[in-house]
Tab-separated table of C-alpha atoms in Angstrom:
chain	number	residue	atom	x	y	z
A	1	UNK	CA	-9.587	62.592	117.441
A	2	UNK	CA	-10.386	61.397	113.309
A	3	UNK	CA	-12.201	63.738	111.164
A	4	UNK	CA	-14.574	60.539	110.568
A	5	UNK	CA	-15.357	60.517	114.415
A	6	UNK	CA	-15.871	64.161	115.090
A	7	UNK	CA	-18.802	64.018	112.245
A	8	UNK	CA	-20.270	60.513	114.123
A	9	UNK	CA	-20.358	62.436	117.352
A	10	UNK	CA	-21.907	65.611	115.432
A	11	UNK	CA	-24.599	63.666	112.835
A	12	UNK	CA	-24.741	59.909	114.822
A	13	UNK	CA	-23.885	58.373	111.339
A	14	UNK	CA	-20.398	56.374	110.974
A	15	UNK	CA	-19.834	55.931	107.156
A	16	UNK	CA	-17.212	53.005	106.577
A	17	UNK	CA	-14.550	53.219	104.357
A	18	UNK	CA	-14.897	51.105	100.947
A	19	UNK	CA	-18.402	49.218	102.391
A	20	UNK	CA	-21.758	49.964	101.840
A	21	UNK	CA	-22.367	49.420	105.142
A	22	UNK	CA	-22.682	52.573	107.732
A	23	UNK	CA	-23.344	52.808	111.143
A	24	UNK	CA	-26.100	55.173	113.157
A	25	UNK	CA	-26.393	55.848	116.285
A	26	UNK	CA	-29.956	56.750	116.708
A	27	UNK	CA	-29.585	59.079	119.963
A	28	UNK	CA	-26.629	61.443	118.639
A	29	UNK	CA	-28.955	61.768	115.614
A	30	UNK	CA	-31.781	62.464	117.115
A	31	UNK	CA	-30.506	65.093	119.402
A	32	UNK	CA	-30.119	67.583	116.339
A	33	UNK	CA	-34.104	68.052	116.247
A	34	UNK	CA	-33.373	69.649	120.203
A	35	UNK	CA	-32.106	72.595	121.146
A	36	UNK	CA	-32.916	72.536	125.126
A	37	UNK	CA	-32.784	69.039	125.538
A	38	UNK	CA	-31.387	65.899	124.875
A	39	UNK	CA	-32.943	62.197	123.798
A	40	UNK	CA	-31.959	60.030	127.350
A	41	UNK	CA	-29.732	56.995	126.180
A	42	UNK	CA	-31.250	55.240	128.840
A	43	UNK	CA	-35.233	55.631	127.745
A	44	UNK	CA	-33.477	55.140	124.191
A	45	UNK	CA	-31.744	51.482	124.965
A	46	UNK	CA	-33.217	50.270	127.405
A	47	UNK	CA	-32.397	46.643	126.773
A	48	UNK	CA	-28.508	48.121	127.262
A	49	UNK	CA	-29.440	50.126	130.423
A	50	UNK	CA	-31.745	47.784	131.926
A	51	UNK	CA	-30.504	46.423	135.347
A	52	UNK	CA	-31.370	42.312	135.311
A	53	UNK	CA	-31.947	40.556	138.564
A	54	UNK	CA	-29.773	37.876	139.955
A	55	UNK	CA	-30.087	34.664	138.037
A	56	UNK	CA	-31.812	36.286	135.067
A	57	UNK	CA	-28.764	36.493	133.139
A	58	UNK	CA	-28.206	32.698	133.168
A	59	UNK	CA	-32.196	32.164	132.946
A	60	UNK	CA	-31.476	34.026	129.454
A	61	UNK	CA	-28.349	32.376	128.457
A	62	UNK	CA	-30.404	28.752	129.299
A	63	UNK	CA	-33.319	29.876	127.127
A	64	UNK	CA	-30.359	30.670	124.793
A	65	UNK	CA	-29.460	27.479	124.361
A	66	UNK	CA	-32.697	25.792	124.450
A	67	UNK	CA	-33.551	27.729	121.276
A	68	UNK	CA	-30.028	26.582	119.956
A	69	UNK	CA	-31.012	23.473	120.177
A	70	UNK	CA	-34.215	23.469	118.789
A	71	UNK	CA	-32.556	24.835	116.149
A	72	UNK	CA	-30.220	21.755	116.016
A	73	UNK	CA	-33.010	19.485	116.073
A	74	UNK	CA	-34.706	21.105	113.177
A	75	UNK	CA	-31.736	21.068	111.380
A	76	UNK	CA	-31.204	17.484	112.054
A	77	UNK	CA	-34.641	16.729	110.704
A	78	UNK	CA	-34.717	18.661	107.388
A	79	UNK	CA	-37.900	19.307	106.034
A	80	UNK	CA	-38.973	20.698	102.441
A	81	UNK	CA	-39.412	24.430	101.822
A	82	UNK	CA	-42.111	25.464	99.953
A	83	UNK	CA	-41.972	27.590	97.242
A	84	UNK	CA	-42.894	31.028	99.608
A	85	UNK	CA	-39.997	29.844	102.348
A	86	UNK	CA	-37.284	28.892	99.122
A	87	UNK	CA	-38.086	32.289	97.881
A	88	UNK	CA	-37.833	33.627	101.462
A	89	UNK	CA	-34.809	31.584	102.363
A	90	UNK	CA	-32.856	32.839	99.050
A	91	UNK	CA	-33.115	36.576	99.695
A	92	UNK	CA	-31.303	35.855	103.000
A	93	UNK	CA	-28.580	34.177	101.266
A	94	UNK	CA	-27.797	36.587	99.570
A	95	UNK	CA	-28.432	39.259	102.320
A	96	UNK	CA	-26.329	36.671	104.672
A	97	UNK	CA	-22.892	37.772	103.390
A	98	UNK	CA	-23.130	41.621	103.160
A	99	UNK	CA	-24.399	41.428	106.745
A	100	UNK	CA	-21.329	39.659	107.650
A	101	UNK	CA	-19.086	41.744	106.098
A	102	UNK	CA	-20.834	44.807	107.382
A	103	UNK	CA	-20.303	43.385	110.946
A	104	UNK	CA	-16.403	42.882	110.374
A	105	UNK	CA	-16.201	46.974	109.443
A	106	UNK	CA	-17.629	47.212	112.627
A	107	UNK	CA	-15.357	45.461	114.615
A	108	UNK	CA	-12.304	47.027	112.563
A	109	UNK	CA	-13.504	50.617	113.913
A	110	UNK	CA	-11.799	50.352	117.130
A	111	UNK	CA	-12.230	53.974	117.753
A	112	UNK	CA	-16.102	53.807	117.095
A	113	UNK	CA	-16.504	50.742	119.087
A	114	UNK	CA	-14.458	52.939	122.248
A	115	UNK	CA	-16.908	55.556	121.772
A	116	UNK	CA	-19.903	53.391	121.659
A	117	UNK	CA	-18.967	51.515	125.148
A	118	UNK	CA	-18.507	54.911	127.112
A	119	UNK	CA	-22.141	55.237	126.303
A	120	UNK	CA	-23.129	54.041	129.641
A	121	UNK	CA	-20.792	56.348	132.117
A	122	UNK	CA	-21.737	59.413	129.142
A	123	UNK	CA	-25.010	58.958	130.234
A	124	UNK	CA	-24.054	58.330	133.583
A	125	UNK	CA	-22.265	61.806	134.372
A	126	UNK	CA	-25.493	63.262	132.559
A	127	UNK	CA	-28.203	62.526	135.467
A	128	UNK	CA	-27.036	65.475	137.177
A	129	UNK	CA	-28.451	67.563	134.560
A	130	UNK	CA	-32.258	66.302	135.238
A	131	UNK	CA	-32.943	63.028	133.583
A	132	UNK	CA	-36.119	62.840	133.790
A	133	UNK	CA	-37.417	59.065	132.609
A	134	UNK	CA	-39.764	57.943	135.307
A	135	UNK	CA	-39.436	54.204	135.164
A	136	UNK	CA	-43.034	52.483	136.165
A	137	UNK	CA	-45.071	55.757	135.578
A	138	UNK	CA	-47.684	54.337	133.042
A	139	UNK	CA	-47.632	55.799	129.771
A	140	UNK	CA	-50.500	57.747	128.181
A	141	UNK	CA	-52.297	55.788	125.869
A	142	UNK	CA	-53.305	58.167	122.943
A	143	UNK	CA	-54.644	55.142	120.830
A	144	UNK	CA	-57.550	54.387	123.395
A	145	UNK	CA	-58.485	58.259	124.065
A	146	UNK	CA	-58.522	58.979	120.294
A	147	UNK	CA	-61.596	56.112	120.218
A	148	UNK	CA	-63.818	57.746	122.813
A	149	UNK	CA	-66.582	59.907	122.283
A	150	UNK	CA	-64.788	62.865	123.950
A	151	UNK	CA	-62.071	62.504	121.525
A	152	UNK	CA	-62.619	66.273	119.784
A	153	UNK	CA	-62.794	67.717	123.237
A	154	UNK	CA	-59.432	67.063	124.043
A	155	UNK	CA	-56.644	69.574	123.906
A	156	UNK	CA	-53.018	70.066	124.079
A	157	UNK	CA	-51.150	73.294	125.625
A	158	UNK	CA	-47.987	74.120	123.901
A	159	UNK	CA	-46.158	76.983	126.126
A	160	UNK	CA	-43.733	79.178	123.471
A	161	UNK	CA	-40.367	80.862	124.379
A	162	UNK	CA	-40.036	79.837	127.620
A	163	UNK	CA	-38.059	81.849	130.666
A	164	UNK	CA	-37.193	81.467	133.845
A	165	UNK	CA	-38.318	84.610	136.849
A	166	UNK	CA	-36.350	84.808	140.068
A	167	UNK	CA	-39.101	84.400	142.911
A	168	UNK	CA	-39.405	87.033	144.894
A	169	UNK	CA	-38.855	84.363	148.284
A	170	UNK	CA	-35.574	83.662	147.013
A	171	UNK	CA	-36.987	80.069	146.015
A	172	UNK	CA	-36.678	78.266	142.935
A	173	UNK	CA	-37.099	80.308	139.810
A	174	UNK	CA	-40.627	80.422	138.076
A	175	UNK	CA	-41.348	78.932	134.714
A	176	UNK	CA	-43.332	81.454	132.403
A	177	UNK	CA	-44.078	81.596	128.946
A	178	UNK	CA	-44.440	84.547	126.334
A	179	UNK	CA	-47.667	82.652	124.963
A	180	UNK	CA	-49.789	79.402	125.149
A	181	UNK	CA	-51.769	78.541	122.612
A	182	UNK	CA	-54.568	76.051	123.226
A	183	UNK	CA	-55.635	73.337	120.254
A	184	UNK	CA	-57.267	70.324	119.909
A	185	UNK	CA	-54.903	67.565	119.852
A	186	UNK	CA	-56.676	64.677	117.566
A	187	UNK	CA	-57.801	64.894	114.064
A	188	UNK	CA	-55.878	68.614	113.902
A	189	UNK	CA	-52.361	69.646	112.104
A	190	UNK	CA	-49.954	71.178	115.500
A	191	UNK	CA	-47.171	73.105	114.560
A	192	UNK	CA	-43.937	74.407	115.831
A	193	UNK	CA	-43.086	76.788	113.433
A	194	UNK	CA	-40.463	78.197	115.508
A	195	UNK	CA	-36.509	77.319	115.946
A	196	UNK	CA	-36.786	76.337	119.556
A	197	UNK	CA	-38.034	73.129	121.527
A	198	UNK	CA	-41.462	73.721	122.803
A	199	UNK	CA	-42.841	72.466	125.865
A	200	UNK	CA	-46.437	70.813	125.856
A	201	UNK	CA	-48.898	69.991	128.385
A	202	UNK	CA	-51.772	67.373	127.921
A	203	UNK	CA	-53.794	65.486	130.697
A	204	UNK	CA	-50.788	66.231	133.341
A	205	UNK	CA	-48.259	64.898	131.181
A	206	UNK	CA	-45.595	67.096	129.308
A	207	UNK	CA	-44.363	66.693	125.953
A	208	UNK	CA	-41.047	68.247	123.913
A	209	UNK	CA	-42.057	69.228	120.539
A	210	UNK	CA	-39.152	69.814	118.589
A	211	UNK	CA	-38.410	72.908	116.473
A	212	UNK	CA	-40.043	73.364	113.122
A	213	UNK	CA	-42.066	70.091	113.301
A	214	UNK	CA	-45.598	69.103	113.374
A	215	UNK	CA	-48.099	66.527	114.253
A	216	UNK	CA	-51.325	64.836	113.431
A	217	UNK	CA	-53.249	62.763	115.563
A	218	UNK	CA	-55.587	60.474	114.121
A	219	UNK	CA	-56.712	56.964	113.104
A	220	UNK	CA	-56.206	55.590	109.224
A	221	UNK	CA	-59.624	57.480	108.138
A	222	UNK	CA	-58.475	60.897	108.849
A	223	UNK	CA	-54.994	60.818	106.795
A	224	UNK	CA	-56.792	62.071	103.750
A	225	UNK	CA	-56.657	65.141	105.664
A	226	UNK	CA	-53.319	65.670	105.173
A	227	UNK	CA	-53.429	66.202	101.777
A	228	UNK	CA	-52.414	69.285	100.332
A	229	UNK	CA	-54.551	71.430	98.131
A	230	UNK	CA	-51.528	72.147	96.085
A	231	UNK	CA	-49.194	69.489	94.839
A	232	UNK	CA	-46.466	71.804	95.316
A	233	UNK	CA	-46.683	71.854	98.892
A	234	UNK	CA	-46.814	68.067	98.895
A	235	UNK	CA	-44.244	65.565	100.470
A	236	UNK	CA	-40.122	64.858	98.665
A	237	UNK	CA	-39.423	61.931	101.451
A	238	UNK	CA	-41.992	59.582	103.088
A	239	UNK	CA	-40.732	57.182	105.359
A	240	UNK	CA	-43.507	54.295	106.634
A	241	UNK	CA	-43.312	51.858	109.562
A	242	UNK	CA	-46.636	50.200	109.078
A	243	UNK	CA	-47.950	48.147	112.238
A	244	UNK	CA	-48.008	44.928	110.233
A	245	UNK	CA	-50.439	42.131	111.593
A	246	UNK	CA	-47.978	39.652	113.370
A	247	UNK	CA	-48.169	37.140	116.015
A	248	UNK	CA	-44.563	38.668	118.116
A	249	UNK	CA	-46.700	42.621	117.906
A	250	UNK	CA	-50.225	40.326	119.476
A	251	UNK	CA	-47.983	38.699	121.729
A	252	UNK	CA	-46.397	41.531	123.632
A	253	UNK	CA	-49.254	44.170	123.362
A	254	UNK	CA	-46.806	46.708	122.624
A	255	UNK	CA	-49.329	48.127	119.824
A	256	UNK	CA	-52.125	47.432	117.554
A	257	UNK	CA	-51.663	45.835	114.313
A	258	UNK	CA	-53.564	45.956	110.865
A	259	UNK	CA	-54.381	43.868	108.576
A	260	UNK	CA	-52.155	44.451	105.437
A	261	UNK	CA	-54.951	45.484	103.410
A	262	UNK	CA	-55.711	48.478	105.061
A	263	UNK	CA	-52.486	49.759	103.673
A	264	UNK	CA	-53.894	49.901	100.333
A	265	UNK	CA	-55.611	52.640	101.383
A	266	UNK	CA	-53.102	54.801	102.209
A	267	UNK	CA	-52.878	58.050	99.561
A	268	UNK	CA	-49.319	58.082	99.117
A	269	UNK	CA	-49.174	59.313	95.181
A	270	UNK	CA	-51.736	62.427	96.550
A	271	UNK	CA	-49.638	62.989	99.780
A	272	UNK	CA	-46.341	63.357	96.735
A	273	UNK	CA	-44.891	66.512	95.988
A	274	UNK	CA	-44.791	67.535	92.279
A	275	UNK	CA	-41.519	66.502	91.674
A	276	UNK	CA	-42.052	63.455	93.047
A	277	UNK	CA	-41.078	61.795	96.357
A	278	UNK	CA	-39.009	59.022	97.619
A	279	UNK	CA	-40.753	56.325	99.538
A	280	UNK	CA	-39.051	54.495	102.438
A	281	UNK	CA	-41.262	51.275	103.729
A	282	UNK	CA	-40.029	49.220	107.112
A	283	UNK	CA	-40.714	45.509	106.273
A	284	UNK	CA	-40.412	42.359	108.236
A	285	UNK	CA	-38.797	39.238	106.810
A	286	UNK	CA	-41.846	37.374	106.116
A	287	UNK	CA	-41.898	36.162	102.509
A	288	UNK	CA	-45.693	36.689	102.632
A	289	UNK	CA	-45.548	40.046	102.794
A	290	UNK	CA	-42.796	41.189	100.796
A	291	UNK	CA	-44.595	39.524	97.825
A	292	UNK	CA	-47.967	41.225	99.230
A	293	UNK	CA	-46.035	44.920	99.133
A	294	UNK	CA	-44.142	44.406	95.966
A	295	UNK	CA	-46.644	42.951	93.777
A	296	UNK	CA	-50.122	44.754	95.284
A	297	UNK	CA	-48.810	47.496	97.698
A	298	UNK	CA	-46.327	49.363	96.132
A	299	UNK	CA	-48.470	49.088	92.147
A	300	UNK	CA	-51.591	50.333	94.756
A	301	UNK	CA	-49.425	53.535	96.079
A	302	UNK	CA	-48.145	54.414	91.819
A	303	UNK	CA	-44.847	53.237	93.511
A	304	UNK	CA	-42.179	52.283	91.409
A	305	UNK	CA	-39.260	50.248	93.418
A	306	UNK	CA	-35.340	51.600	93.291
A	307	UNK	CA	-33.606	49.515	95.371
A	308	UNK	CA	-33.746	48.230	99.546
A	309	UNK	CA	-31.556	48.907	102.101
A	310	UNK	CA	-30.900	46.176	104.174
A	311	UNK	CA	-29.729	36.198	118.384
A	312	UNK	CA	-28.093	34.196	115.189
A	313	UNK	CA	-28.162	35.404	112.377
A	314	UNK	CA	-29.338	32.192	110.456
A	315	UNK	CA	-32.367	31.526	112.598
A	316	UNK	CA	-35.319	30.936	110.016
A	317	UNK	CA	-37.785	32.663	112.080
A	318	UNK	CA	-36.150	35.318	113.938
A	319	UNK	CA	-33.651	36.196	111.844
A	320	UNK	CA	-32.099	39.720	113.606
A	321	UNK	CA	-32.696	42.208	110.471
A	322	UNK	CA	-35.345	43.921	108.616
A	323	UNK	CA	-35.810	45.616	104.764
A	324	UNK	CA	-36.340	49.186	104.169
A	325	UNK	CA	-37.797	48.789	100.527
A	326	UNK	CA	-36.688	52.351	98.605
A	327	UNK	CA	-39.189	53.482	95.689
A	328	UNK	CA	-40.014	56.390	93.417
A	329	UNK	CA	-43.203	58.283	93.402
A	330	UNK	CA	-44.136	60.150	90.991
A	331	UNK	CA	-47.882	61.972	90.674
A	332	UNK	CA	-47.584	61.663	86.605
A	333	UNK	CA	-46.526	59.023	84.660
A	334	UNK	CA	-42.791	58.058	85.352
A	335	UNK	CA	-40.538	58.581	82.597
A	336	UNK	CA	-36.489	58.836	82.275
A	337	UNK	CA	-36.529	62.352	82.687
A	338	UNK	CA	-38.346	61.970	86.461
A	339	UNK	CA	-36.264	59.352	87.252
A	340	UNK	CA	-33.111	61.573	86.253
A	341	UNK	CA	-33.869	64.031	88.370
A	342	UNK	CA	-32.896	62.076	91.539
A	343	UNK	CA	-29.733	60.456	92.756
A	344	UNK	CA	-29.816	56.420	92.262
A	345	UNK	CA	-30.089	54.292	94.896
A	346	UNK	CA	-27.444	52.046	95.599
A	347	UNK	CA	-28.907	48.589	96.218
A	348	UNK	CA	-27.795	46.049	99.257
A	349	UNK	CA	-26.913	49.156	101.567
A	350	UNK	CA	-26.368	48.040	105.242
A	351	UNK	CA	-27.619	49.965	108.530
A	352	UNK	CA	-26.174	48.826	111.595
A	353	UNK	CA	-27.625	50.435	114.554
A	354	UNK	CA	-28.087	50.036	118.241
A	355	UNK	CA	-31.424	48.268	118.909
A	356	UNK	CA	-34.192	50.839	120.683
A	357	UNK	CA	-37.430	49.420	122.263
A	358	UNK	CA	-39.706	47.058	120.614
A	359	UNK	CA	-39.882	47.785	116.862
A	360	UNK	CA	-38.722	51.551	117.313
A	361	UNK	CA	-36.562	51.725	114.188
A	362	UNK	CA	-33.711	54.075	113.866
A	363	UNK	CA	-33.869	57.771	112.316
A	364	UNK	CA	-32.730	57.170	108.882
A	365	UNK	CA	-33.944	60.636	107.015
A	366	UNK	CA	-30.302	61.445	107.245
A	367	UNK	CA	-29.178	58.807	105.183
A	368	UNK	CA	-31.836	59.327	102.420
A	369	UNK	CA	-31.727	62.890	101.810
A	370	UNK	CA	-29.153	62.492	98.963
A	371	UNK	CA	-31.809	60.505	97.262
A	372	UNK	CA	-34.516	62.946	97.668
A	373	UNK	CA	-36.249	64.242	94.288
A	374	UNK	CA	-37.454	67.926	94.427
A	375	UNK	CA	-35.744	71.096	96.055
A	376	UNK	CA	-33.959	71.421	99.323
A	377	UNK	CA	-34.692	71.665	101.979
A	378	UNK	CA	-37.217	68.438	101.516
A	379	UNK	CA	-40.404	68.089	102.550
A	380	UNK	CA	-40.716	65.067	104.347
A	381	UNK	CA	-43.710	63.042	106.651
A	382	UNK	CA	-43.278	59.614	108.707
A	383	UNK	CA	-46.219	57.603	108.587
A	384	UNK	CA	-47.509	55.602	111.542
A	385	UNK	CA	-44.761	57.613	113.460
A	386	UNK	CA	-44.275	57.221	117.166
A	387	UNK	CA	-41.811	59.978	117.439
A	388	UNK	CA	-41.374	63.498	116.069
A	389	UNK	CA	-38.477	64.740	114.292
A	390	UNK	CA	-37.366	68.673	113.278
A	391	UNK	CA	-38.648	69.864	110.160
A	392	UNK	CA	-40.907	66.370	109.729
A	393	UNK	CA	-44.393	66.204	109.617
A	394	UNK	CA	-45.545	63.211	111.676
A	395	UNK	CA	-48.553	61.306	111.371
A	396	UNK	CA	-50.029	58.296	113.253
A	397	UNK	CA	-52.119	57.543	116.187
A	398	UNK	CA	-49.899	57.715	118.406
A	399	UNK	CA	-47.114	60.349	117.028
A	400	UNK	CA	-46.616	61.563	120.847
A	401	UNK	CA	-45.545	58.308	122.132
A	402	UNK	CA	-41.692	58.720	122.973
A	403	UNK	CA	-41.978	62.650	123.191
A	404	UNK	CA	-43.153	62.534	126.542
A	405	UNK	CA	-40.293	64.353	128.973
A	406	UNK	CA	-39.658	61.090	130.817
A	407	UNK	CA	-37.644	60.472	127.113
A	408	UNK	CA	-35.686	63.890	127.496
A	409	UNK	CA	-32.945	65.312	129.497
A	410	UNK	CA	-32.828	68.668	129.658
A	411	UNK	CA	-29.405	70.811	128.759
């Protein structure tokens, strides 16, 4: 095994030589957050593991052919692009060769491809460890629970220092905990400051809280409660994946979206550490949204753009990639001295990953740490989070969405 592949198995990040592209395996990367659990590959990559009923594959391929025919018809009757579409197409033409080159790098790495091809067999061999994914079981709707009048009364129980006690009857061991904490689950900062995973209980469901992490579950109106009294306790890395308003998300009914102007009120500058913060914002390929971010949102947040990472690759309205816009935020006016404190970000970086559940982004924190200003270890926060990471604060109206025990395997 090569050193590069060994590093990949440990970190989940594979860096291609002489290239601006990297490959991320989200499951391997996220497993670094846990001590007694592992993220279930079948739960993270449901599209990879789902078994298709007979005839479904042909239906999918038929739909694909129909879509391609529609695209061809559009090409036969070219229509003049408006100004916004021209700008979007220009951005795509600039990104296209970078994406194709990154794909070529991936195809040349046979060791990596072989390792990833064993993903299914690796999972099958681990099922005996206690895979807790339960297909068909309804998930807890934290969004709905947070809206009802009883929300302030809901509590979560954290079970610390788990150990097994022998059963006097000779049966299965009894799980015991040396400490339990019962805390409000909404509008409250829930902490696991220990170096071990904590199992939590809420409304007859179990959750896994990674070591040295915290979450604050609330709507947008309560985010100001996370602003530190001392800017020295602010955040150096702020990753944001907003629920942008779009027809696709509404159609799938996977999560509620918000109009763009709502995000103008996010207190990014107030959350920023005294030494500054690297802000990473996920955006879709709609040019109207890109213009809103660059002309209104970033200026309102006090963020200065610094760089970006970047079906059929050329489908105009269904391009299979999103952009991660990076910027620097400082509490004071930015100058050359402030900028010199952090490593400059190389533009047009490409991240290749395995698609997870709908709109679930790969964990990019490990890639961004080199560019984060200030002290180490950095203080990190994710806004609109639907999962937790060791060492991070997660804020949103459903940060426990992917923390339910069904998404994990016991080690």
